[in-house]
Coordinates of C-alpha atoms and ligand atoms in Angstrom, one line a residue:
M1 CA 109.1 85.8 113.1
S2 CA 111.4 87.8 110.9
L3 CA 113.9 90.3 112.2
A4 CA 111.8 93.1 110.8
D5 CA 109.0 92.2 113.2
R6 CA 110.7 93.6 116.2
P7 CA 112.9 96.5 117.2
Q8 CA 116.6 95.9 116.4
P9 CA 119.5 97.0 118.6
K10 CA 122.0 99.0 116.6
P11 CA 125.1 97.2 115.3
G12 CA 127.6 96.2 118.0
V13 CA 125.1 95.9 120.9
M14 CA 124.4 92.2 120.5
D15 CA 128.1 91.5 120.3
I16 CA 128.5 92.6 123.9
A17 CA 129.0 90.1 126.6
A18 CA 127.2 91.8 129.5
Y19 CA 129.5 92.7 132.4
V20 CA 129.4 90.1 135.2
P21 CA 130.1 91.8 138.6
G22 CA 132.0 90.0 141.3
R23 CA 130.0 87.5 143.3
E24 CA 128.5 88.7 146.5
T25 CA 127.5 85.5 148.4
A26 CA 128.9 82.2 149.5
P27 CA 125.8 80.0 150.0
G28 CA 126.0 77.8 153.0
A29 CA 129.0 79.5 154.6
A30 CA 128.5 80.8 158.2
K31 CA 130.4 84.0 157.5
V32 CA 131.2 85.7 154.2
W33 CA 134.3 87.8 153.3
K34 CA 133.6 89.6 150.0
L35 CA 137.0 89.9 148.2
S36 CA 135.7 90.0 144.7
S37 CA 135.3 93.7 143.7
N38 CA 138.3 95.5 145.2
E39 CA 136.2 97.2 147.8
T40 CA 138.0 98.6 150.9
P41 CA 137.8 96.5 154.1
L42 CA 137.9 99.8 156.1
G43 CA 134.6 101.1 154.8
P44 CA 133.9 104.8 154.1
S45 CA 134.9 107.8 156.2
P46 CA 132.4 108.4 159.1
A47 CA 132.3 112.0 157.9
A48 CA 131.0 110.8 154.5
V49 CA 128.2 108.8 156.1
E50 CA 127.3 111.7 158.3
A51 CA 127.2 114.1 155.3
M52 CA 125.0 111.6 153.4
R53 CA 122.6 111.4 156.3
A54 CA 122.2 115.1 156.4
A55 CA 121.6 115.2 152.6
A56 CA 118.9 112.6 153.0
E57 CA 116.8 115.2 154.8
H58 CA 116.1 116.8 151.4
L59 CA 115.4 114.1 148.9
E60 CA 112.6 116.1 147.3
L61 CA 115.1 118.5 145.8
Y62 CA 117.0 117.9 142.6
P63 CA 120.8 117.7 143.1
D64 CA 123.1 120.4 141.8
G65 CA 123.5 119.4 138.2
S66 CA 127.1 120.7 138.2
A67 CA 128.1 118.9 141.4
T68 CA 129.8 122.1 142.4
A69 CA 130.6 121.2 146.0
L70 CA 132.1 117.9 144.9
R71 CA 134.1 119.4 142.1
D72 CA 135.4 122.1 144.4
A73 CA 136.4 119.5 147.1
I74 CA 138.2 117.4 144.5
A75 CA 139.9 120.5 143.0
S76 CA 141.2 121.7 146.3
A77 CA 142.4 118.2 147.4
H78 CA 144.4 117.7 144.2
G79 CA 145.3 121.3 143.4
L80 CA 143.3 121.4 140.2
N81 CA 141.0 123.9 138.4
P82 CA 137.4 122.8 139.1
E83 CA 136.5 123.8 135.5
N84 CA 138.6 120.9 134.3
I85 CA 136.7 118.4 136.5
L86 CA 133.5 116.6 135.5
C87 CA 131.8 114.2 137.9
S88 CA 129.8 111.1 137.0
N89 CA 127.7 108.2 138.3
G90 CA 130.7 106.0 138.9
S91 CA 133.7 106.3 136.6
D92 CA 132.2 103.5 134.5
E93 CA 129.7 106.1 133.4
L94 CA 132.5 108.4 132.2
L95 CA 134.1 105.6 130.2
G96 CA 130.8 105.2 128.4
L97 CA 130.4 109.0 127.9
L98 CA 133.9 109.3 126.5
A99 CA 133.3 106.5 124.1
H100 CA 129.9 107.9 123.1
V101 CA 131.4 111.4 122.4
Y102 CA 134.5 110.3 120.5
L103 CA 133.7 107.1 118.7
N104 CA 131.9 106.9 115.4
P105 CA 130.6 103.6 113.9
G106 CA 133.6 101.9 112.2
D107 CA 136.2 103.7 114.3
E108 CA 138.6 101.6 116.4
G109 CA 139.2 101.7 120.1
I110 CA 142.3 100.2 121.6
F111 CA 142.8 98.5 125.0
T112 CA 145.2 95.8 126.1
E113 CA 144.9 92.0 126.4
H114 CA 144.1 91.9 130.1
G115 CA 142.5 95.3 130.3
F116 CA 139.3 96.3 132.2
L117 CA 136.3 94.7 130.4
V118 CA 134.2 97.9 130.5
Y119 CA 136.4 99.3 127.6
R120 CA 135.3 96.6 125.2
I121 CA 131.7 97.0 126.2
Q122 CA 131.7 100.8 125.6
I123 CA 133.6 100.5 122.3
L124 CA 131.0 98.0 121.0
A125 CA 128.1 99.9 122.3
N126 CA 129.1 102.8 120.0
G127 CA 129.4 100.7 116.9
A128 CA 133.2 100.8 116.9
T129 CA 135.7 98.0 116.7
P130 CA 137.6 96.8 119.7
V131 CA 141.3 96.4 119.0
V132 CA 143.0 94.3 121.7
V133 CA 146.7 94.7 122.0
K134 CA 149.1 92.0 123.5
E135 CA 150.7 92.7 126.8
K136 CA 154.3 91.8 127.8
D137 CA 154.7 90.1 131.2
E138 CA 151.0 90.9 132.1
R139 CA 151.8 94.6 131.6
A140 CA 150.6 97.1 128.9
D141 CA 153.2 97.3 126.1
V142 CA 153.5 100.9 124.7
D143 CA 155.3 99.8 121.5
A144 CA 152.5 97.3 120.7
I145 CA 149.8 99.8 121.4
L146 CA 151.4 102.4 119.1
A147 CA 151.9 99.7 116.4
A148 CA 148.1 99.0 116.6
V149 CA 147.1 102.6 115.8
T150 CA 145.5 103.1 112.4
E151 CA 143.8 106.0 110.8
R152 CA 140.6 104.7 112.3
T153 CA 141.8 104.8 115.9
K154 CA 140.0 107.3 118.0
I155 CA 140.5 106.3 121.6
V156 CA 143.0 104.3 123.7
F157 CA 141.9 103.1 127.1
L158 CA 144.6 102.3 129.6
A159 CA 143.9 101.4 133.2
N160 CA 147.0 102.4 135.3
P161 CA 147.3 100.3 137.5
N162 CA 145.4 97.8 135.5
N163 CA 142.6 95.6 136.9
P164 CA 142.8 92.5 137.2
T165 CA 146.6 92.3 136.9
G166 CA 147.6 95.1 139.3
T167 CA 150.6 96.0 137.1
Y168 CA 151.3 99.6 136.2
L169 CA 153.1 101.7 133.6
P170 CA 155.7 104.1 134.9
M171 CA 155.1 107.7 134.0
D172 CA 157.8 107.9 131.4
E173 CA 156.2 105.0 129.5
V174 CA 152.8 106.7 129.7
R175 CA 154.4 109.9 128.3
R176 CA 156.0 107.9 125.5
L177 CA 152.6 106.5 124.7
Q178 CA 151.0 109.9 124.5
A179 CA 153.9 111.3 122.5
G180 CA 153.5 108.6 119.9
L181 CA 149.8 108.9 119.4
P182 CA 148.3 111.1 116.7
K183 CA 147.0 114.3 118.3
H184 CA 143.3 113.5 117.5
V185 CA 143.4 110.2 119.4
L186 CA 142.0 110.4 122.9
L187 CA 144.1 108.7 125.6
V188 CA 142.0 107.7 128.6
L189 CA 144.1 107.0 131.7
D190 CA 141.8 105.1 134.1
A191 CA 143.4 105.7 137.5
A192 CA 140.9 103.9 139.7
Y193 CA 143.6 102.6 142.0
A194 CA 146.0 105.6 141.9
E195 CA 145.7 106.4 145.7
Y196 CA 147.1 102.9 146.5
V197 CA 150.2 103.1 144.4
R198 CA 153.4 103.6 146.3
R199 CA 156.0 103.8 143.6
N200 CA 158.3 106.7 142.8
D201 CA 158.0 106.3 139.1
Y202 CA 154.2 106.4 139.1
E203 CA 151.9 109.4 138.3
S204 CA 148.2 109.2 137.9
G205 CA 148.1 111.4 134.8
I206 CA 147.4 114.9 136.2
E207 CA 150.6 116.4 134.7
L208 CA 150.0 114.8 131.3
V209 CA 146.4 116.1 131.2
S210 CA 147.6 119.6 132.0
S211 CA 150.2 119.6 129.3
S212 CA 148.3 118.1 126.4
Q213 CA 145.0 118.3 124.6
N214 CA 144.2 114.6 124.1
V215 CA 144.5 113.0 127.6
V216 CA 141.9 112.4 130.2
M217 CA 142.3 110.9 133.6
T218 CA 139.4 109.2 135.3
R219 CA 139.1 108.5 139.0
T220 CA 136.7 106.9 141.4
F221 CA 135.3 107.0 144.9
S222 CA 134.5 103.3 144.8
K223 CA 137.9 102.0 145.8
I224 CA 139.9 103.7 148.5
Y225 CA 137.1 106.0 149.6
G226 CA 134.8 103.1 150.2
L227 CA 131.8 104.6 148.5
A228 CA 131.1 102.1 145.7
A229 CA 127.4 101.9 146.6
L230 CA 127.0 105.6 145.9
R231 CA 128.5 105.5 142.4
I232 CA 130.9 108.5 142.2
G233 CA 133.5 109.0 139.5
W234 CA 135.3 112.0 138.0
M235 CA 137.6 113.0 135.3
Y236 CA 140.2 115.7 134.9
A237 CA 140.3 116.8 131.3
P238 CA 141.1 119.7 128.9
A239 CA 138.2 122.2 128.7
P240 CA 137.0 121.2 125.2
I241 CA 136.6 117.6 126.4
V242 CA 134.8 118.6 129.6
D243 CA 132.5 120.8 127.4
A244 CA 131.7 118.0 125.0
V245 CA 130.9 115.5 127.7
N246 CA 128.8 118.0 129.6
R247 CA 126.5 118.2 126.5
V248 CA 125.7 114.6 126.4
R249 CA 125.6 113.5 130.1
G250 CA 122.4 113.3 132.1
P251 CA 121.7 116.7 133.6
F252 CA 121.6 115.2 137.2
N253 CA 124.0 112.3 136.7
V254 CA 125.5 112.6 140.2
N255 CA 122.9 112.3 143.0
A256 CA 122.7 114.6 146.0
L257 CA 123.8 111.9 148.5
A258 CA 126.9 111.2 146.4
I259 CA 127.8 114.9 146.1
A260 CA 127.6 115.3 149.9
A261 CA 129.4 112.1 150.8
G262 CA 132.1 112.4 148.2
A263 CA 133.0 116.0 149.2
A264 CA 133.2 114.9 152.9
A265 CA 135.2 111.8 152.1
I266 CA 137.9 113.6 150.1
G267 CA 138.4 115.9 153.1
D268 CA 139.2 113.1 155.4
R269 CA 142.9 112.6 154.6
A270 CA 143.5 110.5 157.8
H271 CA 141.0 107.9 156.6
V272 CA 142.8 107.6 153.2
E273 CA 146.2 107.3 154.9
E274 CA 144.9 104.5 157.1
A275 CA 143.6 102.7 154.1
V276 CA 146.9 103.0 152.3
A277 CA 148.9 101.8 155.3
H278 CA 146.5 98.8 155.7
N279 CA 146.9 98.0 152.1
D280 CA 150.7 98.3 152.1
Q281 CA 151.0 96.0 155.0
W282 CA 148.7 93.3 153.8
L283 CA 149.5 93.4 150.1
S284 CA 153.1 92.6 150.8
W285 CA 152.1 90.0 153.5
L286 CA 149.7 88.2 151.1
T287 CA 152.2 88.3 148.3
G288 CA 154.9 86.7 150.5
E289 CA 152.6 84.0 152.0
L290 CA 151.0 83.0 148.7
T291 CA 154.4 82.9 147.0
A292 CA 155.7 80.7 149.8
L293 CA 152.8 78.3 149.1
G294 CA 154.3 77.9 145.6
L295 CA 151.7 80.1 143.9
R296 CA 152.7 82.7 141.4
V297 CA 151.3 86.2 142.2
T298 CA 151.5 89.0 139.7
P299 CA 153.3 92.0 141.4
S300 CA 150.5 94.4 142.2
A301 CA 150.5 98.1 142.8
G302 CA 146.8 98.1 143.7
N303 CA 144.6 96.8 146.5
F304 CA 144.2 93.3 145.0
L305 CA 146.3 90.4 143.8
L306 CA 146.1 88.1 140.8
I307 CA 146.9 84.6 142.0
H308 CA 147.8 81.9 139.5
F309 CA 147.2 78.3 140.0
P310 CA 149.5 75.5 138.6
E311 CA 147.9 74.3 135.3
N312 CA 149.4 70.8 135.3
D313 CA 148.5 69.3 138.7
G314 CA 144.8 69.0 138.0
R315 CA 143.7 71.8 140.3
T316 CA 141.8 74.4 138.4
A317 CA 140.9 78.0 139.5
E318 CA 137.3 76.8 139.4
Q319 CA 138.0 74.1 142.0
V320 CA 140.0 76.6 144.2
D321 CA 137.1 79.1 143.9
A322 CA 134.6 76.5 145.0
F323 CA 136.8 75.4 147.9
L324 CA 137.2 79.0 149.2
L325 CA 133.5 79.7 148.7
K326 CA 132.6 76.9 151.0
R327 CA 134.6 78.6 153.7
G328 CA 133.1 82.0 153.0
Y329 CA 135.9 83.5 151.0
V330 CA 134.5 85.1 147.8
L331 CA 137.2 85.8 145.2
R332 CA 136.9 86.7 141.6
R333 CA 137.1 84.4 138.6
V334 CA 139.0 86.1 135.8
A335 CA 138.6 83.8 132.8
A336 CA 136.9 86.6 130.9
Y337 CA 140.1 88.6 131.3
G338 CA 142.2 85.9 129.7
F339 CA 143.2 84.2 133.0
P340 CA 141.3 80.9 133.1
N341 CA 143.6 79.5 135.9
A342 CA 143.8 82.5 138.2
L343 CA 141.7 84.2 140.8
R344 CA 141.7 87.9 141.8
M345 CA 141.6 88.6 145.5
S346 CA 141.0 92.0 147.1
V347 CA 143.1 92.9 150.1
G348 CA 140.7 92.4 153.0
T349 CA 140.7 92.7 156.8
E350 CA 143.4 90.9 158.7
E351 CA 141.0 88.1 159.5
A352 CA 140.0 87.7 155.8
N353 CA 143.6 87.8 154.6
R354 CA 144.8 85.2 157.2
G355 CA 141.8 83.1 156.5
V356 CA 142.4 82.9 152.7
V357 CA 146.0 82.0 153.3
A358 CA 145.0 79.2 155.8
A359 CA 142.4 77.9 153.4
L360 CA 144.8 77.9 150.4
T361 CA 147.4 76.2 152.6
D362 CA 144.9 73.4 153.2
F363 CA 143.9 73.3 149.6
M364 CA 147.5 73.1 148.3
G365 CA 148.4 70.5 150.9
G366 CA 145.4 68.4 150.3
Ligands
PLP401 C1 136.7 99.5 140.0 C2 137.2 100.2 138.7 C3 136.7 101.3 138.2 C4 135.7 102.1 139.0 O1 134.4 102.0 138.6 P1 133.3 102.9 139.3 O2 132.2 102.9 138.2 O3 133.8 104.2 139.6 O4 132.8 102.2 140.5 C5 137.1 101.9 137.1 N1 138.2 101.3 136.4 C6 138.7 100.2 136.8 C7 139.9 99.6 136.1 C8 138.3 99.6 138.0 O5 138.8 98.4 138.4

């Protein structure tokens, strides 16, 4: 059969390696702790679940295509103008919409060496060329990003903090990046983990969006709000960018259950504070315990850790993964992110965190 005999995907599509989500099961284990997708161990706010149940009484109605209630709730929680907020079916959808709107075939999109893999997928999906920039000490390198900009560059994706490393760029570095970019290059600050960061020199990007025309900040309800199943993301962006994305998005891209649950979730500040406190406590406990086992842990500002296994003693991340899976601990392989000998672990419940450390103690000793 010749190629002309069947429909052909446009250039770029067949170069994509489809996204592989974190594993969900541990076959044979009596109990499973899913620590593979940076979900919160605390679950969603009860208020969000209640609001979703109420919304489920009217599934025959189309949702509000402008997600007004959700945009208003986000705007009031963050002190923003709702006109500069656009909601989406998960922030992944927004990353795709932004690439769709701003990338022409032949353009270049930049992201960093260990950056979130969705960026590559969306750049390729739009016929553009992914330009991967080296990091320094597992952290984005502003000078290297700026050096990679050409006249074809249209978009720069930066996760801050980044997944899977957990490292972040302080705000003065992000500002330096924006100042060095040509004004027509869109800088996408993916702040999926912003709520977890407890660092004085960190800022999610709100100020930079407000003070420039080429910066967008994306956020999600999938992580600290515990609503990954509902798929809710949003961006804060200059009006012309909101306007352009509104023209191409699906007219009802955020469903009614998501609008109701998201608006209720963002109003429950106590629940968010509890999640931050839990994360602070266990992120530092895990970092200490794993380091004491002789493992290198990349310093993380998020709700997950990147754990590196020694390369020279014959124990591979693959073996560690299999060992943990047998005991029901589901971590994330990160070879596709350039870390063949590491695993990423989400901060879990106390039981899960202690269990992983006990299992790794056995593994390292055995
Ligand atoms: C988890 C994550 C997201 C969130 O994706 P959703 O589509 O909103 O669930 C976005 N960016 C990064 C870097 C992430 O790790």
